[in-house]
CSV table of C-alpha atoms in Angstrom, one decimal:
chain,number,residue,atom,x,y,z
L,129,GLY,CA,19.6,13.2,-26.3
L,130,GLU,CA,18.3,16.5,-24.2
L,131,ASN,CA,18.8,20.1,-26.0
L,132,VAL,CA,17.7,23.3,-24.0
L,133,GLU,CA,16.9,26.9,-25.2
L,134,GLN,CA,17.5,29.7,-22.9
L,135,HIS,CA,16.2,33.5,-24.0
L,136,PRO,CA,17.1,36.2,-24.0
L,137,SER,CA,20.8,35.7,-23.8
L,138,THR,CA,20.2,39.4,-22.3
L,139,LEU,CA,17.6,41.0,-20.2
L,140,SER,CA,17.8,44.5,-18.8
L,141,VAL,CA,14.9,45.6,-16.3
L,142,GLN,CA,14.4,48.3,-14.1
L,143,GLU,CA,15.1,48.0,-10.6
L,144,GLY,CA,12.0,46.7,-8.2
L,145,ASP,CA,10.6,45.5,-11.8
L,146,SER,CA,9.9,41.7,-12.7
L,147,ALA,CA,12.4,39.5,-14.7
L,148,VAL,CA,11.4,36.5,-16.7
L,149,ILE,CA,13.9,34.0,-17.9
L,150,LYS,CA,12.0,30.7,-20.8
L,151,CYS,CA,13.8,27.8,-21.3
L,152,THR,CA,12.6,24.7,-23.5
L,153,TYR,CA,13.5,21.6,-23.5
L,154,SER,CA,13.2,18.3,-26.0
L,155,ASP,CA,13.3,15.5,-24.2
L,156,SER,CA,10.0,13.9,-22.6
L,157,ALA,CA,12.0,12.1,-19.8
L,158,SER,CA,13.1,14.9,-18.7
L,159,ASN,CA,12.2,15.3,-14.6
L,160,TYR,CA,14.1,17.4,-13.3
L,161,PHE,CA,14.9,21.7,-13.6
L,162,PRO,CA,17.8,23.8,-12.2
L,163,TRP,CA,18.8,27.4,-12.2
L,164,TYR,CA,21.9,28.9,-11.1
L,165,LYS,CA,23.0,31.8,-10.8
L,166,GLN,CA,26.5,33.3,-11.5
L,167,GLU,CA,27.9,36.6,-9.9
L,168,LEU,CA,30.8,37.9,-11.6
L,169,GLY,CA,34.2,35.9,-11.2
L,170,LYS,CA,32.3,33.4,-8.7
L,171,ARG,CA,31.0,29.5,-9.5
L,172,PRO,CA,27.7,28.7,-10.2
L,173,GLN,CA,25.2,27.8,-7.5
L,174,LEU,CA,21.9,26.9,-7.0
L,175,ILE,CA,19.0,29.0,-6.4
L,176,ILE,CA,16.1,26.7,-7.2
L,177,ASP,CA,14.6,23.9,-8.6
L,178,ILE,CA,11.8,22.5,-9.5
L,179,ARG,CA,10.5,18.0,-10.8
L,180,SER,CA,8.2,17.1,-13.3
L,181,ASN,CA,5.5,16.5,-10.9
L,182,VAL,CA,5.2,20.1,-9.9
L,183,GLY,CA,4.0,23.3,-11.7
L,184,GLU,CA,5.2,25.6,-9.7
L,185,LYS,CA,7.6,26.2,-7.0
L,186,LYS,CA,8.5,30.0,-5.1
L,187,ASP,CA,11.0,31.0,-2.9
L,188,GLN,CA,10.9,34.5,-1.6
L,189,ARG,CA,11.3,36.7,-4.7
L,190,ILE,CA,12.1,34.0,-6.7
L,191,ALA,CA,10.0,31.5,-8.5
L,192,VAL,CA,10.1,28.4,-11.5
L,193,THR,CA,6.9,27.4,-13.3
L,194,LEU,CA,7.2,23.9,-15.3
L,195,ASN,CA,4.6,23.1,-18.5
L,196,LYS,CA,4.9,19.4,-19.0
L,197,THR,CA,3.4,19.7,-21.7
L,198,ALA,CA,4.6,22.1,-23.9
L,199,LYS,CA,8.0,21.4,-22.4
L,200,HIS,CA,9.0,24.7,-21.3
L,201,PHE,CA,10.1,26.1,-17.8
L,202,SER,CA,10.2,29.7,-16.8
L,203,LEU,CA,12.3,31.7,-13.9
L,204,HIS,CA,10.8,34.4,-12.2
L,205,ILE,CA,12.3,36.9,-10.5
L,206,THR,CA,9.6,40.0,-8.6
L,207,GLU,CA,10.6,43.2,-7.1
L,208,THR,CA,14.4,42.6,-8.4
L,209,GLN,CA,17.2,43.9,-6.7
L,210,PRO,CA,21.2,45.2,-7.6
L,211,GLU,CA,22.4,42.4,-5.8
L,212,ASP,CA,20.6,39.7,-8.6
L,213,SER,CA,22.5,41.6,-11.4
L,214,ALA,CA,23.9,37.7,-12.7
L,215,VAL,CA,23.8,36.0,-15.2
L,216,TYR,CA,21.9,32.7,-14.7
L,217,PHE,CA,21.2,29.6,-16.6
L,218,CYS,CA,19.1,27.2,-16.6
L,219,ALA,CA,19.3,23.5,-17.5
L,220,ALA,CA,17.4,20.1,-17.5
L,221,TRP,CA,19.0,16.3,-16.0
L,222,ASP,CA,19.4,14.3,-18.4
L,223,SER,CA,19.0,10.4,-19.5
L,224,ASN,CA,22.3,9.4,-19.4
L,225,TYR,CA,23.1,11.3,-15.4
L,226,GLN,CA,24.3,15.0,-16.3
L,227,LEU,CA,22.9,18.6,-17.0
L,228,ILE,CA,22.0,19.3,-20.0
L,229,TRP,CA,22.8,23.5,-19.7
L,230,GLY,CA,20.9,26.3,-21.5
L,231,ALA,CA,23.6,29.3,-23.0
L,232,GLY,CA,23.3,31.4,-19.8
L,233,THR,CA,21.1,35.2,-18.9
L,234,LYS,CA,22.5,37.5,-18.3
L,235,LEU,CA,20.4,39.6,-16.1
L,236,ILE,CA,21.2,43.3,-15.9
L,237,ILE,CA,19.7,45.5,-12.8
L,238,LYS,CA,19.2,49.7,-14.5
L,239,PRO,CA,19.1,51.7,-10.6
G,246,GLU,CA,33.4,21.6,5.7
G,247,ALA,CA,31.8,19.8,3.1
G,248,ASP,CA,32.7,20.8,-0.1
G,249,ILE,CA,34.4,20.9,-3.8
G,250,TYR,CA,38.5,21.8,-3.7
G,251,GLN,CA,39.8,23.1,-6.8
G,252,THR,CA,43.8,24.1,-7.6
G,253,PRO,CA,44.9,26.3,-8.5
G,254,ARG,CA,42.9,29.4,-8.5
G,255,TYR,CA,45.1,30.8,-11.1
G,256,LEU,CA,47.8,29.6,-13.2
G,257,VAL,CA,49.8,31.3,-16.0
G,258,ILE,CA,52.0,29.0,-18.1
G,259,GLY,CA,54.0,28.3,-21.8
G,260,THR,CA,52.8,27.3,-24.9
G,261,GLY,CA,53.6,23.2,-24.5
G,262,LYS,CA,53.8,22.9,-20.9
G,263,LYS,CA,51.7,19.9,-19.5
G,264,ILE,CA,49.9,20.9,-16.9
G,265,THR,CA,47.3,19.2,-14.1
G,266,LEU,CA,44.7,21.0,-12.6
G,267,GLU,CA,43.2,19.2,-9.3
G,268,CYS,CA,39.7,19.0,-8.1
G,269,SER,CA,38.8,17.3,-4.9
G,270,GLN,CA,35.4,16.7,-2.7
G,271,THR,CA,34.7,15.8,0.5
G,272,MET,CA,30.7,15.1,0.4
G,273,GLY,CA,30.9,12.1,-1.0
G,274,HIS,CA,29.4,12.3,-4.4
G,275,ASP,CA,29.8,9.2,-7.0
G,276,LYS,CA,29.2,12.0,-10.1
G,277,MET,CA,32.1,14.3,-11.4
G,278,TYR,CA,32.5,16.9,-14.3
G,279,TRP,CA,34.7,18.7,-15.9
G,280,TYR,CA,32.7,22.1,-18.1
G,281,GLN,CA,35.6,24.9,-19.2
G,282,GLN,CA,33.4,28.6,-19.4
G,283,ASP,CA,35.0,31.7,-20.6
G,284,PRO,CA,33.7,34.2,-18.6
G,285,GLY,CA,30.1,34.7,-18.5
G,286,MET,CA,29.4,31.9,-21.2
G,287,GLU,CA,28.1,28.8,-22.0
G,288,LEU,CA,29.2,26.0,-19.9
G,289,HIS,CA,31.1,23.4,-22.0
G,290,LEU,CA,31.5,19.8,-20.6
G,291,ILE,CA,35.0,18.4,-21.4
G,292,HIS,CA,34.3,15.3,-19.2
G,293,TYR,CA,32.8,13.6,-16.6
G,294,SER,CA,32.6,10.4,-14.3
G,295,TYR,CA,30.6,8.2,-12.7
G,296,GLY,CA,32.9,6.7,-9.9
G,297,VAL,CA,35.9,5.2,-9.0
G,298,ASN,CA,37.6,3.8,-12.6
G,299,SER,CA,34.7,5.4,-14.7
G,300,THR,CA,35.3,8.3,-17.3
G,301,GLU,CA,33.7,9.6,-20.4
G,302,LYS,CA,34.5,12.5,-22.8
G,303,GLY,CA,32.1,15.5,-23.7
G,304,ASP,CA,32.1,17.5,-26.0
G,305,LEU,CA,35.3,19.2,-25.3
G,306,SER,CA,37.7,16.5,-25.0
G,307,SER,CA,40.8,16.5,-27.0
G,308,GLU,CA,43.7,17.2,-25.8
G,309,SER,CA,42.8,16.7,-22.2
G,310,THR,CA,42.8,13.2,-20.0
G,311,VAL,CA,41.3,13.2,-17.0
G,312,SER,CA,41.1,9.8,-14.2
G,313,ARG,CA,39.0,8.2,-11.4
G,314,ILE,CA,41.4,6.4,-8.7
G,315,ARG,CA,39.7,7.3,-5.3
G,316,THR,CA,36.1,9.0,-5.1
G,317,GLU,CA,37.0,12.8,-3.5
G,318,HIS,CA,39.8,13.3,-6.8
G,319,PHE,CA,39.9,14.0,-10.4
G,320,PRO,CA,42.3,15.8,-11.7
G,321,LEU,CA,41.9,17.5,-15.5
G,322,THR,CA,45.4,16.4,-17.2
G,323,LEU,CA,46.0,19.2,-21.1
G,324,GLU,CA,48.9,17.5,-22.5
G,325,SER,CA,50.7,20.4,-24.0
G,326,ALA,CA,48.7,23.4,-23.4
G,327,ARG,CA,48.4,26.0,-25.9
G,328,PRO,CA,46.6,29.6,-26.3
G,329,SER,CA,42.9,28.1,-27.4
G,330,HIS,CA,42.6,26.6,-23.9
G,331,THR,CA,42.5,30.2,-21.7
G,332,SER,CA,39.7,30.2,-20.2
G,333,GLN,CA,38.3,28.9,-16.6
G,334,TYR,CA,38.2,25.4,-15.5
G,335,LEU,CA,34.6,24.2,-13.3
G,336,CYS,CA,34.6,21.1,-11.1
G,337,ALA,CA,31.3,19.9,-10.2
G,338,SER,CA,29.2,16.8,-8.8
G,339,THR,CA,26.8,15.2,-7.6
G,340,GLU,CA,24.9,12.8,-5.9
G,341,GLY,CA,21.2,13.1,-7.1
G,342,ARG,CA,20.8,16.0,-9.6
G,343,GLY,CA,21.9,19.3,-8.4
G,344,TYR,CA,24.9,19.8,-9.1
G,345,THR,CA,27.1,21.8,-6.4
G,346,PHE,CA,30.9,23.9,-7.9
G,347,GLY,CA,34.1,24.2,-7.4
G,348,SER,CA,35.6,27.7,-7.3
G,349,GLY,CA,37.1,27.4,-10.8
G,350,THR,CA,41.1,27.4,-12.3
G,351,ARG,CA,41.5,30.1,-14.6
G,352,LEU,CA,44.6,28.9,-16.8
G,353,THR,CA,46.5,32.0,-18.6
G,354,VAL,CA,48.1,30.4,-21.8
G,355,VAL,CA,51.5,32.4,-23.1
């Protein structure tokens, strides 16, 4: 079955700098890769996703890139702001009709 | 408003009690999932369902059961609560691939 690894577990960046979170997956048949943001005390919410027929997708300050050959995908946040502080989860869609989750990255934005 | 609802939001119970956590969605989604999550930590799959009368066990399914008699309703029952069950329980649903999560039930077993 699918296995997803996520790095780093904690990322601290200066406000205004960029943040990059990386994930690798094991099943070459996976074709959908979402990213979720979970603020303290709240539910995880989808912020961006990418399908395997696309290499990059952008939404304002957030972008996701996918390298199918290397089986890894990354979340890029530019011009970070205090409200970007949260735990971010990557996931890959498994052939058993469920998402397989990374372990999460705690993003800390330093003022 | 179409969403997924969990009740109660907070629950404190004694060891050995039987409890049911409620999850309902108004989006008509076939696939539903239960996760256990300590604050800010990994999501652990407990049970899932692909539709009415379909239930499967996840990695963390021991000591709990689920039922799916109606599309919109997917309750989770802990037969005998223990302090190790203290955690947050999240319900999710999807019709395609992106999940919608409920707000969670924060359970404390004393």
